[in-house]
Coordinates of C-alpha atoms in Angstrom, one line a residue:
X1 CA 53.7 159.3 37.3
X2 CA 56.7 161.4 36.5
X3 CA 59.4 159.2 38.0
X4 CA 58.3 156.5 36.1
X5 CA 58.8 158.5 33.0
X6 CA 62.6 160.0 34.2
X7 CA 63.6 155.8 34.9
X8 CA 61.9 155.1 31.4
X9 CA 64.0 157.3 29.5
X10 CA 67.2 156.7 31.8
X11 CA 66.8 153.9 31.5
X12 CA 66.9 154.1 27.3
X13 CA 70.1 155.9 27.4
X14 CA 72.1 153.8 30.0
X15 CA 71.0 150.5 27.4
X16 CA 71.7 152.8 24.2
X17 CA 75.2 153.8 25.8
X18 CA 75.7 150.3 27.3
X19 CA 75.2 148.3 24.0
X20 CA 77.6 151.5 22.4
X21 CA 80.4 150.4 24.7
X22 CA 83.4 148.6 24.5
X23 CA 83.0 144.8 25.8
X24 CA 85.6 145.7 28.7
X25 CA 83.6 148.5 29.8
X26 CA 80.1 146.5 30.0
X27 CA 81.9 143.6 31.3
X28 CA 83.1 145.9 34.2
X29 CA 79.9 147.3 34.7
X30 CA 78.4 144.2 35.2
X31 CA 80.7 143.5 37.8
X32 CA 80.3 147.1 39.6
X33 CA 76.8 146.5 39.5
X34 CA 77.5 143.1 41.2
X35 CA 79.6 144.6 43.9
X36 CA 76.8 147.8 44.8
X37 CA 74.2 145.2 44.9
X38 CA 76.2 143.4 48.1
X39 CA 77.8 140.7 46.4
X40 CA 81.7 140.4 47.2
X41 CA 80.9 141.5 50.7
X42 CA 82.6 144.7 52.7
X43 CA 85.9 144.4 51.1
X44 CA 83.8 144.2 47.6
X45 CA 85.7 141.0 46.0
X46 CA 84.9 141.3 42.7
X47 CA 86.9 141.6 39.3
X48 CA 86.3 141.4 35.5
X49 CA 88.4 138.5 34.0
X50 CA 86.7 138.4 30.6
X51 CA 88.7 138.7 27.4
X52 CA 90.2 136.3 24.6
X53 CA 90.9 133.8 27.0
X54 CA 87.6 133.8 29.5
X55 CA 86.7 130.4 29.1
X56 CA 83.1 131.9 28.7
X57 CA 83.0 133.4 32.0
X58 CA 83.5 137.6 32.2
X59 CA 83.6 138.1 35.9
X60 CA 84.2 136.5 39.5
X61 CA 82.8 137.7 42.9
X62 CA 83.9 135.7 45.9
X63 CA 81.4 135.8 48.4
X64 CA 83.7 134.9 51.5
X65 CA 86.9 136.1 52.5
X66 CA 89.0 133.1 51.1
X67 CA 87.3 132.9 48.0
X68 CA 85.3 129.6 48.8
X69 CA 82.4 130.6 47.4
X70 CA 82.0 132.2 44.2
X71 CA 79.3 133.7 41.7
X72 CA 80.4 133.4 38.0
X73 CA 79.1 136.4 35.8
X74 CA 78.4 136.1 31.3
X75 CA 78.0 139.9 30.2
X76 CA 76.4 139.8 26.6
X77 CA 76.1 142.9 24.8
X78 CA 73.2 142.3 22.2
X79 CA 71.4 144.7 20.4
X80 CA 67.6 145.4 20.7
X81 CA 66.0 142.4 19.1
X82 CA 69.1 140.6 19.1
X83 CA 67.5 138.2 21.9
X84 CA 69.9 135.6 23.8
X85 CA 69.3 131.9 22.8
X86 CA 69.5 128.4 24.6
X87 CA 72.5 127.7 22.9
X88 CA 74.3 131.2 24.8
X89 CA 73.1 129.9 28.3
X90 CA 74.1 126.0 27.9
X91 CA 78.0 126.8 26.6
X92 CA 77.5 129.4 30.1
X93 CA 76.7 126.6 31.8
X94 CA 79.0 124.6 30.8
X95 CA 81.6 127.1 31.4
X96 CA 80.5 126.9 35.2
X97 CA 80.9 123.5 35.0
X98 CA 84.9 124.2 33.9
X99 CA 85.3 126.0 36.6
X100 CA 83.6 123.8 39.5
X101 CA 81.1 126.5 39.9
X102 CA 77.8 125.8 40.9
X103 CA 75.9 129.0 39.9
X104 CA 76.3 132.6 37.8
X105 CA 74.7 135.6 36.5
X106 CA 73.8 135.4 33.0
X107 CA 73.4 139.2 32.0
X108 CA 72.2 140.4 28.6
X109 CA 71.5 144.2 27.0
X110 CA 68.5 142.6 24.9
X111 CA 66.3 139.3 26.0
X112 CA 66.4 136.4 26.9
X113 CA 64.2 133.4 24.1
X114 CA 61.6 131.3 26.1
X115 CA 63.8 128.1 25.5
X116 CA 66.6 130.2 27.1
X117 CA 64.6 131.2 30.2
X118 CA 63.1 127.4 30.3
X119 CA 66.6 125.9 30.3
X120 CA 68.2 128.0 32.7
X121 CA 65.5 126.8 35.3
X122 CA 65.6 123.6 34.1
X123 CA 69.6 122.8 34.6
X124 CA 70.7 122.1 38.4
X125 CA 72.9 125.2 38.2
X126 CA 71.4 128.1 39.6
X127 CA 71.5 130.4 36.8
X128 CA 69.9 133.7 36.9
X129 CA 68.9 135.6 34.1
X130 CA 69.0 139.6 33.7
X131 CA 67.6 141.0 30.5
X132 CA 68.2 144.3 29.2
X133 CA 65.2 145.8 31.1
X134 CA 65.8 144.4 34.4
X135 CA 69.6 145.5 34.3
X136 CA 69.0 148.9 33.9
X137 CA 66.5 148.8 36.5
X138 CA 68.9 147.8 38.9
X139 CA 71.4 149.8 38.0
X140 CA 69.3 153.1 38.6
X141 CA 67.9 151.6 42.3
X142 CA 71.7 150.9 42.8
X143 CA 72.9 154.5 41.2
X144 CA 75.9 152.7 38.9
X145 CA 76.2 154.6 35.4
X146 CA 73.3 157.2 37.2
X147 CA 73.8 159.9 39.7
X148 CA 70.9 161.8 41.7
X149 CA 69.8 165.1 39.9
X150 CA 67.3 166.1 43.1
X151 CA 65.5 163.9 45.9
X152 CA 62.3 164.8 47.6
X153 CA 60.5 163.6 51.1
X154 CA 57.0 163.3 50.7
X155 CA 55.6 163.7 54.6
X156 CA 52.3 162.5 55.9
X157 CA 50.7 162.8 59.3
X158 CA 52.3 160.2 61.7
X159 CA 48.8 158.8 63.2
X160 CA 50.2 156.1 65.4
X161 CA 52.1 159.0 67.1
X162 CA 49.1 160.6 68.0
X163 CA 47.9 157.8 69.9

């Protein structure tokens, strides 16, 4: 179908300009993404903190008004084939456990290795685990780094409104 073939190649160039970018950027787009998907609520509570000093974690969404509740975001820009090990998601998980935080977002431009993926279900932090391939699918179903070039309604007969 020709959608599928436009989100295919978007798709390509948003990870080809993502994994181009400075850290700051994709660490902010992480968060943006974050923040469009719901998380941070209406007042979208969300910031990048990543840099030198991160303590492993790039970004912060509080989920409540005071902050109670946070989610705890890793933004690793790898390149293709460069896939994200166990080692990447246990020093994230133990930067959660710094920081008395119970769950995060682990999000990579590449993959994730099996003993990666088994690990992060396997610890009782919720971590989740975005590859490269998932992120820039949600980031065109949630328009961040995309715009709309043209939008169509497809119309069938409404039988129930016949009856």
């Amino acid at each position: 179908m020709g959608i599928n073939r436009i989100h295919t190649d978007v798709g390509d160039a948003l990870l080809t300009r993502l994994r181009e970018s400075h850290p700051d950027f994709f660490e902010q787009a992480v968060v943006d993404l974050l923040l469009k998907m719901g998380y941070g609520g209406a007042e979208q509570r969300g910031k990048r903190i990543g840099g030198s000093n991160d303590g492993g974690v790039d970004g912060v969404i509080d989920q409540d008004a005071l902050g109670l509740d946070r989610i705890y975001v890793q933004a690793k820009r790898y390149a293709d084939g460069n896939t994200v090990g166990r080692e990447a998601i246990q020093a994230f998980v133990g930067a959660l456990h710094g920081v008395g935080a119970s769950r995060g977002v682990f999000i990579t431009t590449s993959a994730f290795s099996s003993g990666a993926r088994d690990y992060g279900k396997a610890v009782p932090s919720r971590v989740i685990l975005i590859d490269g391939v998932r992120l820039v699918g949600l980031m065109i179903k949630y328009r961040v780094g995309v715009q709309v070039k043209q939008s169509y309604d497809i119309v069938e007969l409404d039988e129930d409104f016949f009856e």
